[in-house]
Short mmCIF file of C-alpha atoms and ligand atoms in Angstrom, two decimals:
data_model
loop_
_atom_site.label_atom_id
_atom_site.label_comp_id
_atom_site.label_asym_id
_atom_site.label_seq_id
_atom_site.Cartn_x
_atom_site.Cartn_y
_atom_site.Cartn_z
CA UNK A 134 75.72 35.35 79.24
CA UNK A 135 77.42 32.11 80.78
CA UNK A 136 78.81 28.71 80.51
CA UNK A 137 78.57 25.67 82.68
CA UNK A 138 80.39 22.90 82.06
CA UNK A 139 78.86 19.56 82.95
CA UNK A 140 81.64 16.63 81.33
CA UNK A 141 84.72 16.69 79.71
CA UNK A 142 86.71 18.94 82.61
CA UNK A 143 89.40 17.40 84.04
CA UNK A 144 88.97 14.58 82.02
CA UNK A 145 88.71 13.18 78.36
CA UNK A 146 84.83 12.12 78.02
CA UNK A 147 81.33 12.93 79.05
CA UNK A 148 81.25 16.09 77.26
CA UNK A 149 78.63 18.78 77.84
CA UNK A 150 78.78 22.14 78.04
CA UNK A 151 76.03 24.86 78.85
CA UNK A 152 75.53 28.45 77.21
CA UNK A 153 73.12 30.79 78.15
CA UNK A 154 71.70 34.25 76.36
CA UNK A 155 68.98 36.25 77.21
CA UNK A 156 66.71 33.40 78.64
CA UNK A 157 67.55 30.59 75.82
CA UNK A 158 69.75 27.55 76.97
CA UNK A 159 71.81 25.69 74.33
CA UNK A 160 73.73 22.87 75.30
CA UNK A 161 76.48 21.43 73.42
CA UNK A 162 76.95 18.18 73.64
CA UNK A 163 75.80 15.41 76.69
CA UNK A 164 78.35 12.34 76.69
CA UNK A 165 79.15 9.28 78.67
CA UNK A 166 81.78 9.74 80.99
CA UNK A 167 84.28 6.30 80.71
CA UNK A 168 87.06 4.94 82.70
CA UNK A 169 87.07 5.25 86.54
CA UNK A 170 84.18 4.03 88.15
CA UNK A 171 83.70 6.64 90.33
CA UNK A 172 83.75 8.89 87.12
CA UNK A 173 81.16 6.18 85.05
CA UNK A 174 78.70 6.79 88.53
CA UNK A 175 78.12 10.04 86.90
CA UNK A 176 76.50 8.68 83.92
CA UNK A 177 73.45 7.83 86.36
CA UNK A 178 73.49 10.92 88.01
CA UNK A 179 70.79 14.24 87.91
CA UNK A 180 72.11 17.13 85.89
CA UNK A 181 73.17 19.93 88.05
CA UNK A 182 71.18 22.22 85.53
CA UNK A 183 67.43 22.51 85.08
CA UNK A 184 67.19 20.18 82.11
CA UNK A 185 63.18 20.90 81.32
CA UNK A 186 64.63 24.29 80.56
CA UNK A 187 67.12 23.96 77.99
CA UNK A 188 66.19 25.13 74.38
CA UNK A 189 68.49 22.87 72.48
CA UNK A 190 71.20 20.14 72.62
CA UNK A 191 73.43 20.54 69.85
CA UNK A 192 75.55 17.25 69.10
CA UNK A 193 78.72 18.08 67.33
CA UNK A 194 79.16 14.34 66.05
CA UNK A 195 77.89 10.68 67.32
CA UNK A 196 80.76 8.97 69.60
CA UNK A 197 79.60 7.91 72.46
CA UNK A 198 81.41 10.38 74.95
CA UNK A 199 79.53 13.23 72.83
CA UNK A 200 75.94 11.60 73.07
CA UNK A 201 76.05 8.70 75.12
CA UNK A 202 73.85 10.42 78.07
CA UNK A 203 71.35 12.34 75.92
CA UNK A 204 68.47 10.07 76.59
CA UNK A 205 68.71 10.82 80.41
CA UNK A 206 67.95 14.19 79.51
CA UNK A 207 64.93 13.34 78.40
CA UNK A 208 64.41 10.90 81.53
CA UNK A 209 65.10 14.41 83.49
CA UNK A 210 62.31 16.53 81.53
CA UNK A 211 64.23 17.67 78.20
CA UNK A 212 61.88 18.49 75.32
CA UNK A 213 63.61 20.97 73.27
CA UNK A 214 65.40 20.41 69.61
CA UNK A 215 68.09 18.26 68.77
CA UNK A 216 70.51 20.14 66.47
CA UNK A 217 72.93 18.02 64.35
CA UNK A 218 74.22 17.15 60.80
CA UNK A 219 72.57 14.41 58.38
CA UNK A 220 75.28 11.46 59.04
CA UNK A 221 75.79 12.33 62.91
CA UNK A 222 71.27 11.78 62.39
CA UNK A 223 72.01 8.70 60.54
CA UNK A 224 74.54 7.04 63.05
CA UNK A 225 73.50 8.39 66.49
CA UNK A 226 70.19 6.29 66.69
CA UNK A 227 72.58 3.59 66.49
CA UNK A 228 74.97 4.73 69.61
CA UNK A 229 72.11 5.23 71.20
CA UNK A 230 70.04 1.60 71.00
CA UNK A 231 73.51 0.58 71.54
CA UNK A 232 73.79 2.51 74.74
CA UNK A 233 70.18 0.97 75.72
CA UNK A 234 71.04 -2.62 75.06
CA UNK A 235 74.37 -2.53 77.22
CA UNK A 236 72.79 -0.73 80.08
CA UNK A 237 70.36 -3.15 80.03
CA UNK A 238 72.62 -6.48 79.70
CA UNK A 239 74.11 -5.05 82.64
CA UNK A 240 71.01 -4.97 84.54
CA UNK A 241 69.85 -8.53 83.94
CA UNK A 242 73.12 -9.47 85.20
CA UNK A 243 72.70 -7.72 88.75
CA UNK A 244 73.72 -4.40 88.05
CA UNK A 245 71.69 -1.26 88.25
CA UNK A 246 68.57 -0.61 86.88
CA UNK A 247 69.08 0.65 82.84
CA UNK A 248 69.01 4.96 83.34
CA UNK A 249 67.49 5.17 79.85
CA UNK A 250 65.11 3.06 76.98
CA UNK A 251 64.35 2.64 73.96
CA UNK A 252 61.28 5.25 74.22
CA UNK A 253 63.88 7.98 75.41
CA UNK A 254 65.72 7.03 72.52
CA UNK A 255 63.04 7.51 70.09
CA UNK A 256 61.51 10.81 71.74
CA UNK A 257 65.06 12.04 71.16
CA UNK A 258 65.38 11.12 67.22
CA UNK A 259 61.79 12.60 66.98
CA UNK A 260 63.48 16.05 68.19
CA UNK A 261 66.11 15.90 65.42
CA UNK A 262 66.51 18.57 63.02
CA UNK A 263 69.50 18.53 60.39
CA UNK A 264 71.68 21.19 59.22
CA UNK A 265 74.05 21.36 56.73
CA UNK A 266 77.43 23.07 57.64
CA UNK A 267 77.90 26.95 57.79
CA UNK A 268 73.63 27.28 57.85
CA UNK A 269 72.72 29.35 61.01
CA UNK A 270 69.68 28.46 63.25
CA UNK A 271 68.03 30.57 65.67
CA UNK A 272 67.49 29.07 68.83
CA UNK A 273 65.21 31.29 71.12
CA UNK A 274 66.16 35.24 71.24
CA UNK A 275 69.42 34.69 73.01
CA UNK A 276 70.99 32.07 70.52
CA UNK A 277 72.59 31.30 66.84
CA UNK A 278 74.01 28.06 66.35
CA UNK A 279 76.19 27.19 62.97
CA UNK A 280 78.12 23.83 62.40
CA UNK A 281 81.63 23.68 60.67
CA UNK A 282 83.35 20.65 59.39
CA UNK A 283 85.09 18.94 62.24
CA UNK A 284 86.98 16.73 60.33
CA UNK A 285 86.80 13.72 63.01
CA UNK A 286 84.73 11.42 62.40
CA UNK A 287 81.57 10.82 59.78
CA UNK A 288 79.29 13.81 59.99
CA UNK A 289 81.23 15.72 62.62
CA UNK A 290 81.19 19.28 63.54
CA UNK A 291 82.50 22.45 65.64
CA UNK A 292 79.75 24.12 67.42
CA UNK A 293 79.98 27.89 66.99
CA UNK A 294 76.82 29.57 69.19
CA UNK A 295 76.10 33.30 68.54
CA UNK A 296 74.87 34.44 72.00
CA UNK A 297 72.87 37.58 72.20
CA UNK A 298 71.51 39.56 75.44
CA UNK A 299 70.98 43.29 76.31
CA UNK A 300 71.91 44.42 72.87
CA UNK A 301 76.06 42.27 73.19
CA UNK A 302 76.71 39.62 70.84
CA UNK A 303 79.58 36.95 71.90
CA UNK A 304 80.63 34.45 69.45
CA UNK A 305 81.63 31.34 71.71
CA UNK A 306 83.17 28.13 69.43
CA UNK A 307 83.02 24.57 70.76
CA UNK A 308 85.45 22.45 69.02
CA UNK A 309 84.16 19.02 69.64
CA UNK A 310 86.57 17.29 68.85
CA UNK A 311 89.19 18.29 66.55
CA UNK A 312 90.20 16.05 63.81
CA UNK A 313 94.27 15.10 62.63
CA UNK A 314 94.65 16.54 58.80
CA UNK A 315 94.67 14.21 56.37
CA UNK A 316 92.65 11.63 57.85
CA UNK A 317 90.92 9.26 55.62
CA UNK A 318 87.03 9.07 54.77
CA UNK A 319 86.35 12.81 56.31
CA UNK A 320 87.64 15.82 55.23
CA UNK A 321 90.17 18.38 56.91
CA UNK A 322 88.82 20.52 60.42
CA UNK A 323 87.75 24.10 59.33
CA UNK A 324 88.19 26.04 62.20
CA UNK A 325 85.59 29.02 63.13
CA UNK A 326 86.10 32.18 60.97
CA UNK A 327 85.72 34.00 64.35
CA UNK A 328 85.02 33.33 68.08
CA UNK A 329 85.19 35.65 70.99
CA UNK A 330 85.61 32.76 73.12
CA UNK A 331 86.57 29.03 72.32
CA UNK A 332 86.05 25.92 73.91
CA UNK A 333 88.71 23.49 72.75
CA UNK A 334 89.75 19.62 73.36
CA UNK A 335 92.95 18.51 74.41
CA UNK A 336 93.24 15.03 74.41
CA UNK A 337 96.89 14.85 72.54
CA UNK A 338 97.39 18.78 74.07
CA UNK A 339 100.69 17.30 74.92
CA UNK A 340 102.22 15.89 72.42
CA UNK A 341 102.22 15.35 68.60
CA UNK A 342 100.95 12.05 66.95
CA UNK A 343 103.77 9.96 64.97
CA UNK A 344 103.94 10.44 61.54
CA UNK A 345 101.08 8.68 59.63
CA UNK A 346 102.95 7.33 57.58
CA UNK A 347 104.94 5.71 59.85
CA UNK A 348 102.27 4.49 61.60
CA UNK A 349 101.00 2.97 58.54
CA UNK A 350 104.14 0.86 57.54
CA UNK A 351 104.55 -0.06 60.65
CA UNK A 352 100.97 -1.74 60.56
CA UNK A 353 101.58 -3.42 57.08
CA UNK A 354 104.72 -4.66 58.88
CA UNK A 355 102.91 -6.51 61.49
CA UNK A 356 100.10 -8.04 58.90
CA UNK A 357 102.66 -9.16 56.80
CA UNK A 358 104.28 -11.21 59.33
CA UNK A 359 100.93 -12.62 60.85
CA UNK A 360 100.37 -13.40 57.15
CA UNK A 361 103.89 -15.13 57.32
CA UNK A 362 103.79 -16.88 60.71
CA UNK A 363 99.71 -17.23 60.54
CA UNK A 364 99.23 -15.66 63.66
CA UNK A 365 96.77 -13.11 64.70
CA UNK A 366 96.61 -9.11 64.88
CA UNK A 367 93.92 -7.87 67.37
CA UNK A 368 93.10 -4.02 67.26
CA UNK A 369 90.07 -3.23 69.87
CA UNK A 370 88.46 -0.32 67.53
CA UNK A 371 86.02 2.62 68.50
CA UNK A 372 82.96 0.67 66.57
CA UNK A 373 82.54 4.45 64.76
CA UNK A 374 84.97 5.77 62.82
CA UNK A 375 88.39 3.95 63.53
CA UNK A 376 87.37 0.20 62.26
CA UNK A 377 86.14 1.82 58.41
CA UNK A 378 89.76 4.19 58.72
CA UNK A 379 91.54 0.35 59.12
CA UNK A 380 89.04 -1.41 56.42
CA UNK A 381 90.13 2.00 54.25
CA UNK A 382 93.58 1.36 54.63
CA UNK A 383 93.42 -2.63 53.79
CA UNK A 384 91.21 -1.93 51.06
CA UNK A 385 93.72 0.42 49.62
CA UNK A 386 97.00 -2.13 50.37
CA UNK A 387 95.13 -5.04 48.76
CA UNK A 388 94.31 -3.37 45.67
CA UNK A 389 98.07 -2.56 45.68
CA UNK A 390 98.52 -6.21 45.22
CA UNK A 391 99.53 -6.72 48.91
CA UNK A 392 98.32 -8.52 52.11
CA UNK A 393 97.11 -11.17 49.89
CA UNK A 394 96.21 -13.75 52.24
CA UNK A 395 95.24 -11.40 55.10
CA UNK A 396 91.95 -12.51 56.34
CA UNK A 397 90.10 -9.78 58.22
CA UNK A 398 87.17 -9.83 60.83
CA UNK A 399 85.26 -7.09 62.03
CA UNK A 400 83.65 -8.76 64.82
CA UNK A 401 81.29 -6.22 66.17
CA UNK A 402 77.46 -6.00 65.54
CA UNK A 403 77.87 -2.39 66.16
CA UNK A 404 80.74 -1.75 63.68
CA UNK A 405 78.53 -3.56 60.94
CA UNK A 406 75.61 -1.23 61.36
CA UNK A 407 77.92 1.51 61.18
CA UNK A 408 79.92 0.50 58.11
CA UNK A 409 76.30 -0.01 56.37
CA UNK A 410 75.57 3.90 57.40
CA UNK A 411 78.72 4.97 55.69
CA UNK A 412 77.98 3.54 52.85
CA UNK A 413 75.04 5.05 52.81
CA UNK A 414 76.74 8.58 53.01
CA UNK A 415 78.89 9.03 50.48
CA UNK A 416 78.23 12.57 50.25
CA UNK A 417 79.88 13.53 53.68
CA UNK A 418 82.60 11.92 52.52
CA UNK A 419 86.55 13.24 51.46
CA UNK A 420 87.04 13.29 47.53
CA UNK A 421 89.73 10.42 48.29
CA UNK A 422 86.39 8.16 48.69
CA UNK A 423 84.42 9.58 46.47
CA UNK A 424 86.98 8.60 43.39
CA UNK A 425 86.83 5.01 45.00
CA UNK A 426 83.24 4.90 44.97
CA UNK A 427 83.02 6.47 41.57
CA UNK A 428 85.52 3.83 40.09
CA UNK A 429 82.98 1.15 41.27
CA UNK A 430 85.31 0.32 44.28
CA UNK A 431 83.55 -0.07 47.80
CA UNK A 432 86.38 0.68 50.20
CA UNK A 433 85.05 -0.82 53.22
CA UNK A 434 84.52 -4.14 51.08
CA UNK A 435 87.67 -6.38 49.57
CA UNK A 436 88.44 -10.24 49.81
CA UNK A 437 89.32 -12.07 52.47
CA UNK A 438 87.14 -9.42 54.39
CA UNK A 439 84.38 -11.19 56.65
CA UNK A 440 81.77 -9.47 59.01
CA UNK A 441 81.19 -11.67 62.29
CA UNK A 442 77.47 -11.54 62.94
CA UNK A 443 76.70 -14.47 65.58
CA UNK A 444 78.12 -14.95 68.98
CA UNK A 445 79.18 -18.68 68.43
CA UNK A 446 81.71 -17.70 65.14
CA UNK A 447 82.84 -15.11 67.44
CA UNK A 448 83.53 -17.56 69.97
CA UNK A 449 85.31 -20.05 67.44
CA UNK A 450 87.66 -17.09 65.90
CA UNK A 451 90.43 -16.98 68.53
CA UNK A 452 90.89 -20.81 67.62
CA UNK A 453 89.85 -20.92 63.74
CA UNK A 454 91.75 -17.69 62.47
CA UNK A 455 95.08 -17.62 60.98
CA UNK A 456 96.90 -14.94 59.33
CA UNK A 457 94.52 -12.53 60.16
CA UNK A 458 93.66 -9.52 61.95
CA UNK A 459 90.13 -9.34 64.31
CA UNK A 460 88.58 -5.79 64.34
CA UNK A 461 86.54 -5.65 67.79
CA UNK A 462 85.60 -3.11 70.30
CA UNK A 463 85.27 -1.31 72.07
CA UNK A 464 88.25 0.85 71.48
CA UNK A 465 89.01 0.86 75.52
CA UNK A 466 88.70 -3.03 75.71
CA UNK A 467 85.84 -1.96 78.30
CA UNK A 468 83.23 -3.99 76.95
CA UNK A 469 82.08 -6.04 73.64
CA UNK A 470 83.80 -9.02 72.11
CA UNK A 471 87.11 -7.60 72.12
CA UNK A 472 87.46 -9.08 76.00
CA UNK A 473 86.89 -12.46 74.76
CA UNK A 474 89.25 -12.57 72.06
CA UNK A 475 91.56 -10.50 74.66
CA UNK A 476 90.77 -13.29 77.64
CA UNK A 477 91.74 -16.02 74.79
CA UNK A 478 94.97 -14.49 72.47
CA UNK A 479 96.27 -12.43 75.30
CA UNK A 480 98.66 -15.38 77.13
CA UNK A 481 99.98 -16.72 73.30
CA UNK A 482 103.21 -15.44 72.46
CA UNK A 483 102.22 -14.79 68.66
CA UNK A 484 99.25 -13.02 69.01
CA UNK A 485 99.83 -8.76 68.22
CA UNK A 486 97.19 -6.06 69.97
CA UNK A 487 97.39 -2.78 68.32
CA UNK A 488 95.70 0.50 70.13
CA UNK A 489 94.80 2.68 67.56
CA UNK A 490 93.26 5.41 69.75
CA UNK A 491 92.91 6.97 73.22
CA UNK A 492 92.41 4.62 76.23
CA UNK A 493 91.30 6.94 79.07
CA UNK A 494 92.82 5.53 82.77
CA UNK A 495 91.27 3.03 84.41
CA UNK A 496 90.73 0.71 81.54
CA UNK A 497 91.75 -2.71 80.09
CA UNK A 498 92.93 -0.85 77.57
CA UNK A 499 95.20 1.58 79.67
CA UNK A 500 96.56 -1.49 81.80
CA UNK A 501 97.76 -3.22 78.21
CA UNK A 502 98.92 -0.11 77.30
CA UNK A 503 100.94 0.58 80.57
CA UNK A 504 102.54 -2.70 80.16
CA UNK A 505 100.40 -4.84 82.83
CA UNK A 506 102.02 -8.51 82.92
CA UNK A 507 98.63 -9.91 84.28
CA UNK A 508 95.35 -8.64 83.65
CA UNK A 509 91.64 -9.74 84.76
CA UNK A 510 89.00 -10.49 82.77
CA UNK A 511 86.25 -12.96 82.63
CA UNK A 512 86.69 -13.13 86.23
CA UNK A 513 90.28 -14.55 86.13
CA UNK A 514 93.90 -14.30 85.30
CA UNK A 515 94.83 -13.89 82.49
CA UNK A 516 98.96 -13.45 81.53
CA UNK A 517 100.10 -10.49 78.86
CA UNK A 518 102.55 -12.75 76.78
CA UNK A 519 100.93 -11.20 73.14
CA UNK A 520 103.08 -8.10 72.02
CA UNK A 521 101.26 -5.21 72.67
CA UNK A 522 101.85 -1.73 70.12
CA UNK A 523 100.46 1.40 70.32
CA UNK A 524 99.96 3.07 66.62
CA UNK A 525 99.22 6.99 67.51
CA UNK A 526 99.41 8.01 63.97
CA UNK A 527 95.84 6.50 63.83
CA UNK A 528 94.23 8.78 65.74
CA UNK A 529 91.17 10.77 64.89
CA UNK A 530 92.66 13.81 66.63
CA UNK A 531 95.03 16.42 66.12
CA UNK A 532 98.05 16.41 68.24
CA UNK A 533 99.33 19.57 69.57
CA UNK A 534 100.80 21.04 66.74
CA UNK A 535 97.52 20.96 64.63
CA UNK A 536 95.53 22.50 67.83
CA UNK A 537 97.91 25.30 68.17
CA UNK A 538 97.68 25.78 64.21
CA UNK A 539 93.85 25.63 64.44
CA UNK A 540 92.81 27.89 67.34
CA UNK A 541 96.19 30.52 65.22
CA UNK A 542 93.71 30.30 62.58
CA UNK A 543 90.64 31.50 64.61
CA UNK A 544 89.96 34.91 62.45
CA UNK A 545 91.41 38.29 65.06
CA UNK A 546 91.90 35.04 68.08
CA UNK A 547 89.58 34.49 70.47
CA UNK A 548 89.64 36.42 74.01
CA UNK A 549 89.63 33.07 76.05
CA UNK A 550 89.81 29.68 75.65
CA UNK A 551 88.78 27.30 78.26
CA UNK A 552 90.49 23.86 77.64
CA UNK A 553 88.70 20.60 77.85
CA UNK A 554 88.33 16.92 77.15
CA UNK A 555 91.87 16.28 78.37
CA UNK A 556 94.24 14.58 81.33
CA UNK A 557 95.58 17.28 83.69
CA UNK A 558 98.67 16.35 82.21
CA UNK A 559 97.81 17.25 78.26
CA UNK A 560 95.11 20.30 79.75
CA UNK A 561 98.51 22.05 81.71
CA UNK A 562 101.14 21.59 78.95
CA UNK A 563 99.07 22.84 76.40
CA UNK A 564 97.40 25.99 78.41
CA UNK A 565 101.00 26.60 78.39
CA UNK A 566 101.73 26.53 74.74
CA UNK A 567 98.95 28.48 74.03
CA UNK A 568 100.05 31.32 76.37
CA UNK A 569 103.37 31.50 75.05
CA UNK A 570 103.03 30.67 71.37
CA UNK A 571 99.75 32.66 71.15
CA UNK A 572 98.93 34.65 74.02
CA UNK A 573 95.60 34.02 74.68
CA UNK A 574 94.27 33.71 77.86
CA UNK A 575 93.35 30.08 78.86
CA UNK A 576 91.31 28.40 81.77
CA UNK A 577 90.98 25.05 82.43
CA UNK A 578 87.56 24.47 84.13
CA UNK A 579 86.66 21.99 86.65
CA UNK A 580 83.61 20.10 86.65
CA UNK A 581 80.16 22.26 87.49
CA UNK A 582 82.09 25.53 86.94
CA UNK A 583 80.39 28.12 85.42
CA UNK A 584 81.65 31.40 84.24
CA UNK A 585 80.12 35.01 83.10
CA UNK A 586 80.72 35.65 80.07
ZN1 ZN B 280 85.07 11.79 69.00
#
């Protein structure tokens, strides 16, 4: 029994990890790596495993640094199952094609050729198989596989594999990523009832979010005031799962009676798609939204709320918007419309950007966020005079606190928990807090490390 870990070590994205039982492969996971680009040349790159072999890729949930390099398994010879839950089904297609169509862009504009297509895509959906959460499949002789609740995003799960070989059964848990309690739309994480060994993320492994509701008010703060002054709020937004938490929370505020004469644009084909897969899943949904829905009240829909389709009223919103707030991604600023509202609002004194999530080094995001006075894009200078805040109660993930609490609640503890999806920073400071609060034994693996289980 062993596992190989092929993203997420060292560093926040590309997740993928490898187990293997008595001759059956499962792996967990194959994401985009983001950031760097000596880190984003890896998203192009063989796997250092022998991909025709594996028996199943398990996606815990649909963001892109979970999926985003599936289809160049199947460029590299995969042909086994695809093993996720009915949403992560419904909204994965969607990364995907969206994967596809930016790979390409980039190639018509002298870049390298796409990895991936459209027909990778599809033989990929064709392997899909959904499972509901807590039902066990057998994978091969060697392997179980059961999905928990995640509580993350839409449709998002923990992996826990059974692995069997010469008559030993090890119980090895991959957390995917681990949601914050209390989050809107999805329900709380439900951590493994047991696991011999655990596989955990650490992005906030080093510190705990602010208060939510803190984070909240101080959002309605800044909307009132670009109500007030009719300036505009920017907030570059993961296109999955962090624009319908903001729509949630403006929904809810103007049936309070407030925010009035907020205008709002998601401007993000992407996001649209999304939001009209949600909507379509009210089922995997917390009872918070079900009691909307069921009082007739659509909470991704309210006035003053408009969805930016074409590329010319994208173009004219920098100039035509007032008193509003632009929903664009991507979340990291890397790509999409965000840049040009970014390139444009950026240098004006009134404008406000809010981060709402992670931005991994090496981004526009992470510049913004590190207080750069100047920043390029669109091939030119542009000067940070636009107030820049970073809202961490927002996040999709638990902070420290709630991982500690979660792996404490793993039933009798797990033997070893290798840390991942995480800075060195977060990966070292909480490796430590799990030795001393919990005494488990921790590793933090390095990229292509594999270890006998
Ligand atoms: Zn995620």
């Amino acid at each position: 029994m062993r596992v190989e870990f092929h993203g997420a070590a060292r560093t926040v994205t590309g997740s993928c990890t490898l187990l293997e039982a008595g001759g059956t492969r499962v792996l967990v996971d194959c994401g985009q790596f983001q950031g760097e680009d000596e880190l984003e040349r890896l998203n192009r790159a063989h796997f250092r495993f022998p991909v025709p072999e594996i028996d199943a890729l398990v996606l815990t949930h649909a963001h892109i640094d979970h999926v985003g390099r599936a289809p160049l398994l199947v460029r590299q010879g995969f042909r086994g199952r695809v093993i996720c839950t009915r949403a992560t089904a419904a909204l994965v297609g969607i990364m995907w094609r969206d994967g596809v169509k930016i790979a390409e862009e980039d190639a018509r504009r002298g870049g390298p050729p796409a990895p991936y297509g459209e027909h990778d895509v599809i033989a990929l959906e064709r392997a899909i198989e959904t499972r509901r959460y807590g039902e066990e499949v057998r994978v091969g002789s060697g392997a179980r596989v059961t999905l928990t609740d995640a509580g993350h995003i839409l449709g998002s799960a923990h992996a826990g594999v059974k692995l069997f070989e010469d008559g030993r059964e090890l119980v090895f848990g991959v957390s995917g990523d681990v949601g914050a309690k209390g989050r809107p739309v999805v329900a709380d994480p439900s951590p493994f009832a047991k696991a011999d060994c655990v596989q955990v993320e650490a992005t906030y492994g080093d510190r705990d979010h602010r208060d939510g509701e803190a984070s909240l008010a101080e959002l309605l703060g800044i909307l009132e005031k670009a109500v007030e002054t009719r300036g505009i709020v920017l907030v570059p937004a993961f296109a999955l799962g962090r624009t319908q938490d903001l729509l949630y929370h403006v929904n809810l505020w103007k049936n309070a009676g407030k925010l009035k004469n907020l205008a709002v644009y998601v401007d993000s084909p992407l996001a649209i798609k999304i939001t009209q897969v949600f909507r379509g899943q009210p089922g995997a949904m917390d009872d918070d939204v079900k009691a909307l829905l069921s009082r007739g009240d659509d909470p991704f829909t309210f006035e003053g709320l408009t969805f930016v389709t074409s590329h010319d009223a994208s173009e004219r919103l920098p100039r035509e918007a007032h008193g509003a707030m632009i929903i664009a991604s991507s979340g990291m600023a890397q790509g999409g419309r965000i840049r040009g509202h970014l390139a444009a609002l950026l240098p004006r004194e009134s404008t406000e950007v809010i981060f709402v999530g992670y931005q991994a080094p090496g981004t526009l995001g992470r510049r913004l966020v590190d207080r750069a006075q100047v920043v390029r894009l669109g091939g030119r200078e542009v000067p940070v005079r636009a107030r820049i805040h970073t809202l961490g109660g927002f996040s999709a993930h638990a902070g420290r606190r709630e991982l500690l609490d979660w792996l404490r609640d793993i039933g009798d503890g797990p033997k070893r928990v290798f840390l991942c999806h995480g800075e060195d920073r977060a990966l070292e400071s909480f490796a430590a807090a799990i030795r001393s609060e919990l005494g488990f034994e921790t590793v933090i693996p390095d990229l292509g490390q594999a270890f006998t289980l």
